[in-house]
Amino acid sequence: MNSLFNLTDYTPIQHVFFAVGCLLWVFTYIGVIRNLRKNAFIEIPLIAVTANFAWELLWSFYFITNMGNLYVWGYRIWFFLDCFIVYGLWKNGYKQLETILEQSYAKLIIVLSFACWIPLLFFYIKNYDYPVSHNGLYSGYILNVMMSGIFISFYLRNSTNRPFITLSGAWLKGLGTFFISICCFLKYDDWFLLSMCLVNTILDGVYIYLIYRLRKNGS
């Protein structure tokens, strides 16, 4: 794929929604990094960071999207931004864990989590996702649904760290995925993928609502 956009397999409007969603995720990462530098706290759950990093590593350098070179480098921008997030998790990830025993093994948990995600995602993408999507949407949404559910639990459990979890990050993440979901509805008719889009949108909406609700109540 030598062109910026693949206009053979994707329509211009599909590209618009997908590109806007990807760009909003870039802003999400930048916001997380800025918050990390300010508060020394990662507002993305540990398991979500390692899963996301594994996905981006595979889709940046092994599996190449067929959507065009703009997205090839877009995925790689995600990856390089995520390197800063992973470094922050390495230094401060223990703050997410509740017990002293967990905190003492935080770095080992991070390494093992990442090491487990790599083969799981590799073989799923190779055998199921890449032959169907050629862009990572199936594996990406499986992770995203898991991540969106974990975000809710993470926010409710981390009462002492809630001030470090930004509403802007929740909106950017939610809207970014929502725009990509619109692209999915315009492109695909597979209700396994589309049902994940719907579930993800609901979970992201619940997460944003919880942040509003608990901040309003001073919780």
Coordinates of N, CA and C in Angstrom, one line a residue, residues 2 26 60 122 125 133 135 175 179 201:
N2 N 0.9 1.9 -1.2 CA 1.8 3.1 -1.3 C 1.1 4.4 -1.2
V26 N -4.9 10.0 19.7 CA -3.6 10.6 19.8 C -3.7 11.7 20.9
S60 N 2.0 -2.1 14.4 CA 2.9 -1.1 13.9 C 4.0 -1.7 13.1
F122 N -1.1 -12.1 18.9 CA -0.5 -12.5 17.7 C -1.2 -13.6 16.9
I125 N -4.8 -12.4 15.9 CA -4.8 -11.5 14.7 C -4.4 -12.3 13.4
S133 N -10.3 -8.4 8.6 CA -10.4 -6.9 8.6 C -9.2 -6.2 7.9
N135 N -7.1 -4.6 9.3 CA -6.8 -3.3 9.9 C -6.8 -3.3 11.4
L175 N -15.1 9.5 22.6 CA -15.4 10.0 21.3 C -14.5 9.4 20.2
F179 N -16.2 7.5 17.0 CA -16.1 7.8 15.6 C -15.6 6.6 14.8
T201 N -19.6 1.7 23.3 CA -20.2 3.0 23.4 C -20.9 3.1 24.7

